[in-house]
Short mmCIF file of C-alpha atoms in Angstrom, two decimals:
data_model
loop_
_atom_site.label_atom_id
_atom_site.label_comp_id
_atom_site.label_asym_id
_atom_site.label_seq_id
_atom_site.Cartn_x
_atom_site.Cartn_y
_atom_site.Cartn_z
CA MET A 21 0.00 0.00 0.00
CA ASP A 22 1.04 3.62 -0.48
CA ARG A 23 1.77 5.79 2.54
CA ILE A 24 -1.48 6.04 4.47
CA ASN A 25 -3.42 9.30 4.55
CA VAL A 26 -2.42 11.39 7.56
CA LEU A 27 -6.09 11.97 8.41
CA ASP A 28 -6.59 8.24 8.90
CA VAL A 29 -3.72 8.22 11.40
CA ILE A 30 -5.13 11.24 13.24
CA LYS A 31 -8.53 9.55 13.44
CA SER A 32 -7.30 6.11 14.55
CA ASP A 33 -4.17 6.78 16.62
CA TRP A 34 -5.09 10.14 18.17
CA GLN A 35 -8.83 9.55 18.54
CA ALA A 36 -9.91 12.71 16.77
CA LEU A 37 -13.66 13.27 17.10
CA SER A 38 -13.83 13.90 13.35
CA VAL A 39 -11.88 15.03 10.31
CA GLN A 40 -12.93 16.95 7.21
CA TYR A 41 -11.28 17.74 3.88
CA THR A 42 -11.56 21.26 2.45
CA TYR A 43 -9.67 22.27 -0.69
CA GLY A 44 -6.32 21.21 -2.12
CA ARG A 45 -4.29 19.48 0.59
CA ASN A 46 -6.03 21.27 3.48
CA ALA A 47 -8.11 19.54 6.12
CA TYR A 48 -9.41 19.98 9.68
CA ALA A 49 -9.45 17.64 12.68
CA LEU A 50 -11.71 18.10 15.71
CA PHE A 51 -10.62 17.03 19.22
CA SER A 52 -12.22 17.22 22.64
CA LYS A 53 -10.89 20.16 24.64
CA ASN A 54 -7.53 19.41 26.33
CA SER A 55 -7.62 15.80 25.07
CA ILE A 56 -4.16 15.96 23.45
CA ASP A 57 -0.88 17.73 24.03
CA GLU A 58 -0.47 20.09 21.09
CA PHE A 59 3.35 19.94 21.06
CA SER A 60 3.51 16.12 21.23
CA PHE A 61 0.83 15.77 18.58
CA ARG A 62 2.61 18.08 16.14
CA ALA A 63 6.02 16.47 16.74
CA LYS A 64 4.75 12.92 16.32
CA ILE A 65 2.79 13.61 13.13
CA GLN A 66 5.58 15.62 11.50
CA GLN A 67 8.11 12.92 12.38
CA GLU A 68 6.38 10.59 9.90
CA TYR A 69 4.81 13.21 7.62
CA ASP A 70 7.50 15.86 7.18
CA ASP A 71 5.47 17.60 4.46
CA VAL A 72 2.50 18.24 6.77
CA THR A 73 2.00 21.58 8.50
CA ILE A 74 -0.15 21.63 11.65
CA ARG A 75 -1.64 24.61 13.43
CA LYS A 76 -4.36 25.21 15.98
CA VAL A 77 -7.19 27.44 14.78
CA ASP A 78 -9.60 29.66 16.68
CA ILE A 79 -13.12 28.84 15.46
CA PHE A 80 -14.43 31.94 17.23
CA ASP A 81 -12.38 34.15 14.90
CA GLU A 82 -15.07 35.38 12.48
CA GLU A 83 -12.58 36.55 9.84
CA PHE A 84 -10.87 33.16 9.81
CA ARG A 85 -14.20 31.37 9.49
CA LYS A 86 -15.34 33.58 6.60
CA GLU A 87 -12.11 32.88 4.73
CA ASN A 88 -11.80 29.16 5.43
CA PHE A 89 -15.17 27.63 6.34
CA TYR A 90 -17.17 28.79 3.30
CA TYR A 91 -20.71 30.17 3.26
CA ASN A 92 -22.47 29.86 6.63
CA ASP A 93 -19.51 27.92 8.07
CA ARG A 94 -20.39 24.86 5.97
CA THR A 95 -17.01 23.15 6.53
CA LEU A 96 -17.29 23.64 10.29
CA GLY A 97 -20.84 22.29 10.18
CA GLN A 98 -19.71 19.14 8.35
CA LEU A 99 -16.83 18.71 10.81
CA LEU A 100 -19.36 18.77 13.67
CA LEU A 101 -21.70 16.32 11.92
CA ASN A 102 -18.79 13.95 11.32
CA SER A 103 -18.29 13.74 15.09
CA LEU A 104 -21.63 11.97 15.64
CA LYS A 105 -21.12 8.68 17.42
CA THR A 106 -23.09 5.48 17.06
CA PRO A 107 -26.14 5.58 19.35
CA ARG A 108 -25.98 2.85 21.99
CA ASN A 109 -28.38 -0.08 21.69
CA LYS A 110 -29.56 1.04 18.26
CA ALA A 111 -29.32 -0.88 15.01
CA LEU A 112 -28.33 2.14 12.94
CA LYS A 113 -24.65 3.05 12.96
CA TYR A 114 -22.60 6.08 12.03
CA ASN A 115 -19.29 5.52 10.26
CA ASN A 116 -16.83 8.38 9.90
CA LEU A 117 -14.80 7.43 6.82
CA THR A 118 -12.14 10.12 6.97
CA GLY A 119 -14.17 13.19 6.18
CA LYS A 120 -17.41 11.44 5.23
CA LEU A 121 -20.25 10.47 7.54
CA LEU A 122 -22.26 7.37 6.61
CA TYR A 123 -25.47 6.05 8.14
CA THR A 124 -25.81 2.27 7.85
CA ASP A 125 -28.33 -0.43 8.71
CA PRO A 126 -27.83 -4.21 9.15
CA GLU A 127 -30.46 -4.84 6.45
CA TRP A 128 -28.27 -2.99 3.96
CA ILE A 129 -25.47 -5.56 4.27
CA LEU A 130 -25.72 -8.42 1.73
CA ARG A 131 -24.06 -11.66 2.81
CA ASP A 132 -23.04 -14.86 1.06
CA LYS A 133 -25.61 -17.60 1.77
CA ASP A 134 -22.96 -20.26 2.43
CA SER A 135 -20.20 -18.43 4.32
CA GLY A 136 -22.25 -15.62 5.84
CA LYS A 137 -19.53 -13.14 4.86
CA PRO A 138 -20.69 -9.74 3.56
CA PHE A 139 -19.97 -9.07 -0.11
CA MET A 140 -21.81 -5.76 -0.53
CA LEU A 141 -23.32 -3.02 1.61
CA TYR A 142 -24.80 0.39 1.06
CA ALA A 143 -25.25 3.44 3.26
CA LEU A 144 -26.52 7.01 3.29
CA GLU A 145 -23.84 9.69 3.16
CA ILE A 146 -24.83 12.60 5.40
CA HIS A 147 -23.59 15.74 3.73
CA LEU A 148 -24.03 19.50 3.98
CA SER A 149 -24.48 20.79 0.44
CA PRO A 150 -23.90 24.43 -0.61
CA GLY A 151 -26.60 26.58 0.96
CA MET A 152 -26.38 24.52 4.19
CA TYR A 153 -28.90 21.90 3.08
CA LEU A 154 -28.68 18.50 4.79
CA THR A 155 -28.60 15.76 2.14
CA LEU A 156 -28.70 11.95 2.34
CA ASN A 157 -27.20 10.17 -0.69
CA VAL A 158 -26.82 6.41 -1.22
CA LYS A 159 -23.25 5.04 -1.42
CA THR A 160 -22.42 1.42 -2.29
CA PHE A 161 -19.42 -0.65 -1.18
CA ARG A 162 -18.50 -4.11 -2.44
CA GLU A 163 -15.84 -6.66 -1.61
CA LYS A 164 -12.59 -6.06 -3.43
CA LYS A 165 -12.05 -8.98 -5.79
CA SER A 166 -9.86 -7.44 -8.48
CA ASP A 167 -8.84 -3.81 -8.77
CA TYR A 168 -8.22 -4.01 -12.52
CA GLY A 169 -5.09 -1.95 -11.86
CA VAL A 170 -7.13 1.09 -10.79
CA TRP A 171 -6.61 2.92 -7.49
CA ARG A 172 -9.46 2.92 -4.99
CA ARG A 173 -9.78 3.79 -1.32
CA GLU A 174 -9.92 0.62 0.72
CA TYR A 175 -12.13 -0.06 3.74
CA ILE A 176 -12.43 -2.81 6.35
CA PHE A 177 -14.74 -3.66 9.23
CA ASP A 178 -12.78 -2.66 12.32
CA PRO A 179 -12.07 -5.80 14.44
CA MET A 180 -12.84 -3.88 17.65
CA THR A 181 -15.81 -1.65 16.80
CA LYS A 182 -17.23 -3.70 13.88
CA HIS A 183 -17.69 -0.41 12.03
CA LEU A 184 -16.58 0.22 8.46
CA ARG A 185 -13.46 2.40 8.31
CA ARG A 186 -10.52 3.22 6.06
CA ARG A 187 -7.88 0.52 5.80
CA LEU A 188 -4.57 1.44 7.47
CA LYS A 189 -1.11 0.24 6.49
CA ASN A 190 -0.71 -1.76 9.72
CA ASP A 191 -4.00 -3.64 9.28
CA ASP A 192 -3.88 -7.40 8.83
CA ASP A 193 -3.66 -8.25 5.11
CA SER A 194 -5.98 -11.21 5.61
CA GLN A 195 -8.95 -8.99 6.47
CA GLN A 196 -11.79 -8.63 3.99
CA ILE A 197 -11.40 -5.41 1.99
CA PHE A 198 -14.19 -3.27 0.55
CA VAL A 199 -14.11 -0.51 -2.07
CA GLU A 200 -16.72 2.08 -3.03
CA ALA A 201 -18.23 0.66 -6.22
CA SER A 202 -21.43 -0.94 -7.45
CA PHE A 203 -21.86 -4.72 -7.52
CA LYS A 204 -22.67 -6.23 -10.94
CA ASP A 205 -24.40 -3.04 -12.03
CA LYS A 206 -26.79 -3.28 -9.07
CA ARG A 207 -28.15 0.15 -8.18
CA ASN A 208 -29.10 0.41 -4.51
CA THR A 209 -31.83 2.77 -3.32
CA VAL A 210 -33.41 3.79 -0.03
CA ASP A 211 -37.11 4.65 -0.15
CA TYR A 212 -37.82 8.34 0.39
CA LEU A 213 -41.03 7.57 2.33
CA ASP A 214 -42.45 4.25 3.54
CA ILE A 215 -45.44 4.35 5.93
CA SER A 216 -46.43 0.69 5.64
CA SER A 217 -45.28 0.22 9.24
CA ILE A 218 -43.42 2.11 11.96
CA GLN A 219 -40.38 -0.12 11.42
CA ARG A 220 -40.32 0.56 7.67
CA PHE A 221 -40.73 4.30 8.24
CA LYS A 222 -37.68 4.31 10.49
CA LYS A 223 -35.66 2.79 7.62
CA CYS A 224 -36.79 5.18 4.85
CA LYS A 225 -34.99 8.49 4.18
CA LEU A 226 -37.53 10.65 6.02
CA GLY A 227 -37.49 8.31 9.02
CA ILE A 228 -33.70 8.26 9.11
CA LEU A 229 -33.68 12.04 8.76
CA GLN A 230 -35.99 12.30 11.78
CA THR A 231 -33.65 10.07 13.81
CA LEU A 232 -30.63 12.02 12.59
CA LEU A 233 -32.12 15.40 13.56
CA THR A 234 -32.94 14.04 17.01
CA GLU A 235 -29.33 12.88 17.43
CA ILE A 236 -27.98 16.22 16.19
CA LYS A 237 -30.16 18.12 18.66
CA SER A 238 -29.07 15.83 21.50
CA GLU A 239 -25.33 15.66 20.73
CA LEU A 240 -24.64 18.94 18.92
CA GLY A 241 -27.51 21.20 19.93
CA GLU A 242 -25.15 23.75 21.49
CA TYR A 243 -23.34 24.25 18.18
CA ILE A 244 -25.66 23.59 15.25
CA SER A 245 -29.38 23.31 14.51
CA PHE A 246 -31.54 22.61 11.45
CA GLU A 247 -34.88 24.08 10.47
CA PRO A 248 -37.35 22.68 7.89
CA GLU A 249 -37.80 24.91 4.86
CA TYR A 250 -40.76 24.89 2.50
CA LYS A 251 -40.13 25.86 -1.12
CA GLU A 252 -43.29 27.56 -2.40
CA ASN A 253 -41.92 28.12 -5.90
CA THR A 254 -41.02 24.47 -6.54
CA TYR A 255 -42.96 23.04 -9.47
CA SER A 256 -42.69 20.54 -12.29
CA PHE A 257 -43.69 20.70 -15.91
CA GLU A 258 -43.67 18.53 -19.01
CA LEU A 259 -41.77 19.58 -22.11
CA PRO A 260 -43.94 20.13 -25.19
CA PRO A 261 -43.59 17.34 -27.80
CA LYS A 262 -41.61 19.63 -30.14
CA GLN A 263 -38.96 20.21 -27.47
CA GLN A 264 -38.76 16.62 -26.20
CA GLY A 265 -36.77 15.59 -29.29
CA SER A 266 -33.82 17.65 -28.05
CA TRP A 267 -33.42 15.30 -25.09
CA ASN A 268 -33.57 11.90 -26.78
CA ASN A 269 -30.78 10.18 -28.70
CA LYS A 270 -31.97 11.39 -32.08
CA GLY A 271 -32.04 14.98 -30.91
CA LEU A 272 -28.58 14.75 -29.34
CA VAL A 273 -27.03 13.11 -32.41
CA SER A 274 -28.40 15.88 -34.63
CA LEU A 275 -26.40 18.40 -32.58
CA ILE A 276 -23.08 16.51 -32.75
CA LYS A 277 -20.93 18.14 -35.42
CA ARG A 278 -17.50 16.81 -34.40
CA PRO A 279 -15.83 13.39 -34.10
CA ILE A 280 -15.08 11.92 -30.65
CA CYS A 281 -11.71 10.90 -29.15
CA ILE A 282 -11.18 8.94 -25.92
CA ILE A 283 -8.11 9.98 -23.91
CA ASP A 284 -7.18 7.29 -21.36
CA GLU A 285 -4.84 8.78 -18.73
CA VAL A 286 -5.24 5.89 -16.28
CA ASN A 287 -4.05 3.10 -18.60
CA SER A 288 -5.30 0.26 -16.42
CA GLU A 289 -7.24 -2.90 -17.18
CA LEU A 290 -10.43 -1.27 -15.92
CA SER A 291 -9.93 1.98 -17.87
CA THR A 292 -9.32 -0.04 -21.05
CA LEU A 293 -12.54 -1.97 -20.40
CA MET A 294 -14.38 1.29 -19.73
CA ALA A 295 -13.07 2.83 -22.98
CA ASP A 296 -14.29 -0.21 -24.92
CA GLN A 297 -17.71 0.09 -23.29
CA ILE A 298 -17.92 3.76 -24.24
CA LYS A 299 -17.01 2.98 -27.85
CA SER A 300 -19.66 0.26 -27.99
CA GLN A 301 -22.33 2.51 -26.48
CA LEU A 302 -21.57 5.39 -28.85
CA LEU A 303 -21.72 3.13 -31.90
CA THR A 304 -24.78 1.10 -30.84
CA TYR A 305 -27.07 3.85 -29.58
CA TYR A 306 -25.75 7.00 -31.27
CA ASN A 307 -24.16 5.65 -34.46
CA ILE A 308 -20.93 7.47 -33.56
CA ASN A 309 -17.46 6.05 -34.22
CA VAL A 310 -14.54 6.98 -31.96
CA ILE A 311 -11.78 8.26 -34.25
CA GLY A 312 -8.73 8.28 -31.99
CA THR A 313 -7.01 8.42 -28.60
CA THR A 314 -5.08 11.71 -28.89
CA TRP A 315 -5.96 15.40 -28.68
CA ASP A 316 -7.58 16.94 -31.75
CA GLU A 317 -8.86 20.53 -31.89
CA ARG A 318 -11.62 19.43 -34.27
CA ALA A 319 -12.99 16.76 -31.91
CA TYR A 320 -14.88 16.21 -28.67
CA HIS A 321 -12.81 14.45 -25.98
CA ILE A 322 -13.85 11.96 -23.31
CA ARG A 323 -10.98 11.86 -20.82
CA LEU A 324 -10.61 8.95 -18.37
CA ILE A 325 -8.88 9.93 -15.11
CA ASN A 326 -8.67 8.97 -11.41
CA ASP A 327 -10.55 10.89 -8.74
CA GLU A 328 -9.21 14.02 -7.04
CA GLU A 329 -7.92 12.31 -3.90
CA TYR A 330 -5.70 9.97 -5.95
CA TYR A 331 -3.72 12.95 -7.25
CA SER A 332 -3.87 14.90 -3.99
CA GLU A 333 -2.41 12.06 -1.90
CA ARG A 334 0.47 11.66 -4.37
CA ASN A 335 1.02 15.42 -4.67
CA ILE A 336 0.81 15.28 -8.47
CA PRO A 337 -1.15 17.64 -10.75
CA ASP A 338 -4.83 16.77 -11.11
CA PRO A 339 -5.60 16.52 -14.87
CA HIS A 340 -9.18 17.49 -14.11
CA ARG A 341 -7.89 21.03 -13.59
CA ILE A 342 -5.55 20.98 -16.59
CA VAL A 343 -7.36 21.16 -19.92
CA PRO A 344 -5.63 22.17 -23.19
CA ASN A 345 -6.86 25.50 -24.53
CA ASN A 346 -9.96 25.42 -26.73
CA MET A 347 -10.39 21.67 -26.28
CA ILE A 348 -13.89 20.34 -25.61
CA VAL A 349 -13.39 17.84 -22.79
CA GLN A 350 -15.63 15.83 -20.47
CA HIS A 351 -13.92 13.86 -17.70
CA MET A 352 -15.02 10.44 -16.50
CA ILE A 353 -13.68 8.99 -13.25
CA VAL A 354 -12.46 5.41 -13.57
CA THR A 355 -13.95 3.74 -10.49
CA ASN A 356 -16.26 1.11 -11.90
CA GLU A 357 -17.75 -0.23 -15.09
CA LEU A 358 -20.47 1.78 -16.80
CA GLU A 359 -23.96 1.58 -15.39
CA THR A 360 -26.02 -0.10 -18.09
CA ARG A 361 -29.40 -1.73 -18.50
CA LYS A 362 -30.19 -4.65 -20.77
CA LYS A 363 -30.65 -3.48 -24.34
CA ALA A 364 -30.49 0.17 -23.31
CA GLU A 365 -27.96 2.96 -23.39
CA SER A 366 -25.94 3.96 -20.33
CA PRO A 367 -27.30 7.13 -18.68
CA GLU A 368 -23.67 8.12 -18.04
CA ILE A 369 -22.96 8.29 -21.79
CA THR A 370 -26.12 10.32 -22.42
CA LYS A 371 -24.97 12.77 -19.73
CA VAL A 372 -21.44 12.92 -21.19
CA ILE A 373 -22.79 13.83 -24.64
CA GLN A 374 -25.00 16.54 -23.14
CA GLU A 375 -22.01 17.98 -21.25
CA LEU A 376 -19.82 17.96 -24.37
CA LEU A 377 -22.49 19.87 -26.31
CA ILE A 378 -22.85 22.43 -23.51
CA LYS A 379 -19.07 22.94 -23.33
CA GLU A 380 -18.93 23.37 -27.09
CA ASP A 381 -21.59 26.08 -26.82
CA VAL A 382 -19.54 27.86 -24.14
CA ILE A 383 -16.36 27.78 -26.28
CA THR A 384 -18.13 28.87 -29.47
CA LYS A 385 -20.26 31.41 -27.56
CA GLN A 386 -23.58 30.20 -28.88
CA VAL A 387 -26.46 28.13 -27.58
CA ARG A 388 -27.65 25.35 -29.87
CA ILE A 389 -29.18 23.02 -27.31
CA PHE A 390 -32.21 25.27 -26.85
CA ASP A 391 -34.22 27.37 -29.29
CA TRP A 392 -33.99 30.75 -27.56
CA SER A 393 -35.97 32.48 -30.29
CA SER A 394 -39.03 30.46 -29.25
CA LEU A 395 -39.13 32.48 -26.01
CA ALA A 396 -39.41 35.77 -27.93
CA PHE A 397 -37.90 37.71 -25.04
CA ASP A 398 -37.16 41.39 -25.54
CA THR A 399 -34.52 41.96 -22.86
CA THR A 400 -30.85 41.07 -22.51
CA TRP A 401 -30.04 38.24 -20.10
CA LYS A 402 -26.71 37.53 -18.40
CA PHE A 403 -25.77 34.00 -17.32
CA VAL A 404 -22.96 33.94 -14.77
CA ASN A 405 -20.89 31.07 -13.40
CA ARG A 406 -18.15 31.06 -10.79
CA THR A 407 -14.68 29.67 -11.61
CA LYS A 408 -12.06 28.83 -8.98
CA ILE A 409 -8.53 30.17 -9.50
CA ARG A 410 -5.45 29.54 -7.40
CA ASP A 411 -3.87 32.35 -5.42
CA SER A 412 -0.45 33.13 -6.94
CA GLU A 413 1.08 33.54 -3.47
CA ASN A 414 -0.59 30.52 -1.90
CA SER A 415 -1.11 27.54 -4.22
CA ASP A 416 -3.48 25.86 -1.75
CA LYS A 417 -5.81 28.84 -1.55
CA LYS A 418 -8.38 29.59 -4.23
CA SER A 419 -10.32 32.67 -5.21
CA HIS A 420 -13.17 33.02 -7.67
CA ILE A 421 -13.79 34.90 -10.88
CA LEU A 422 -17.13 35.43 -12.59
CA ASN A 423 -17.67 34.50 -16.23
CA ALA A 424 -20.66 36.20 -17.84
CA LEU A 425 -22.48 35.11 -20.99
CA VAL A 426 -24.97 37.53 -22.53
CA ALA A 427 -28.11 36.41 -24.37
CA LYS A 428 -29.52 39.12 -26.61
CA PRO A 429 -33.18 39.30 -27.76
CA HIS A 430 -34.12 36.92 -30.60
CA ASN A 431 -30.53 35.75 -30.98
CA THR A 432 -29.00 32.41 -30.05
CA VAL A 433 -25.46 33.86 -29.98
CA ILE A 434 -24.24 34.76 -26.51
#
């Protein structure tokens, strides 16, 4: 194994209440007051991790929080949530997986009928999204059989606590290892609402949310609270038949004016398999041939890379942030095979094509994926997105710039 992540060591060896990633190579660890000697902690960590800088921060410093904890102290809020402990005598368990908080249930663990060993489990990741909204998203873990040469975070059931946690370098190699990935294209879900019985309600998302909010109020009520919010302007609508064609395969293909190249920067057995699947999907469902594996200014590019943490832990440039000028690129993370259904296209490929078309519109400064003239608006609209840029004096700190696109009346050019 590679050198283990320093946050895993802080969590396991120093009994941090929680840890939380932020941006770049920055992270926070939360300890009980006076639970560790600051000097000994810093000396011991830097003895093994000489490239790590440690400092104590004052969370009551408003200027520091504004600069480092994002809008409404979201990072601090997630750090507090990650400190939730497993309730005693309850089936549901919290697992702090180095910066991520998962909510699990024994029913969500699938076991082999003969050996009784688990081969797959799923959980709800408890996450504070931008805007300070509490979200619960399903995550799946399966037993590691073959890694196909691709890097993945590894997890084990702790022999002492029986909780899922990150695998450490001193863990017994004979232990069963899990990775975050789907199992044979199985897509796990947790019902949003189930009122067939009290027991089933407690295991649906709203029931788990109720339990979670109770635990937050009990354990963290002095520091953080959540309020329900009703969105009056939320509505749904159905696209008119004339516009629906833009969203099916035929409509998407009609907008594709360039060839497609697949750039594989992982070069593993799994990435090769994934590239072959993409080629097959494009040809079968979109009648598109992949023309090459190198950069071409005339083409769209699907780029296969590892996830951000892979590059961060090795202190190497993340290709996700490095895109050749004027190239139309959509990245795909190589973590698992494509999600597919029998005799149907992969939703991932449909999404990739949509993203490529949108990025082409941004580069060419025109919108072809929607007929703006059909709106007959008579005012000028500005569409603004925020782009992160690195501070020239501090490579780990990022600022933001605003990019504005202007839509003029009765004109699709922006």
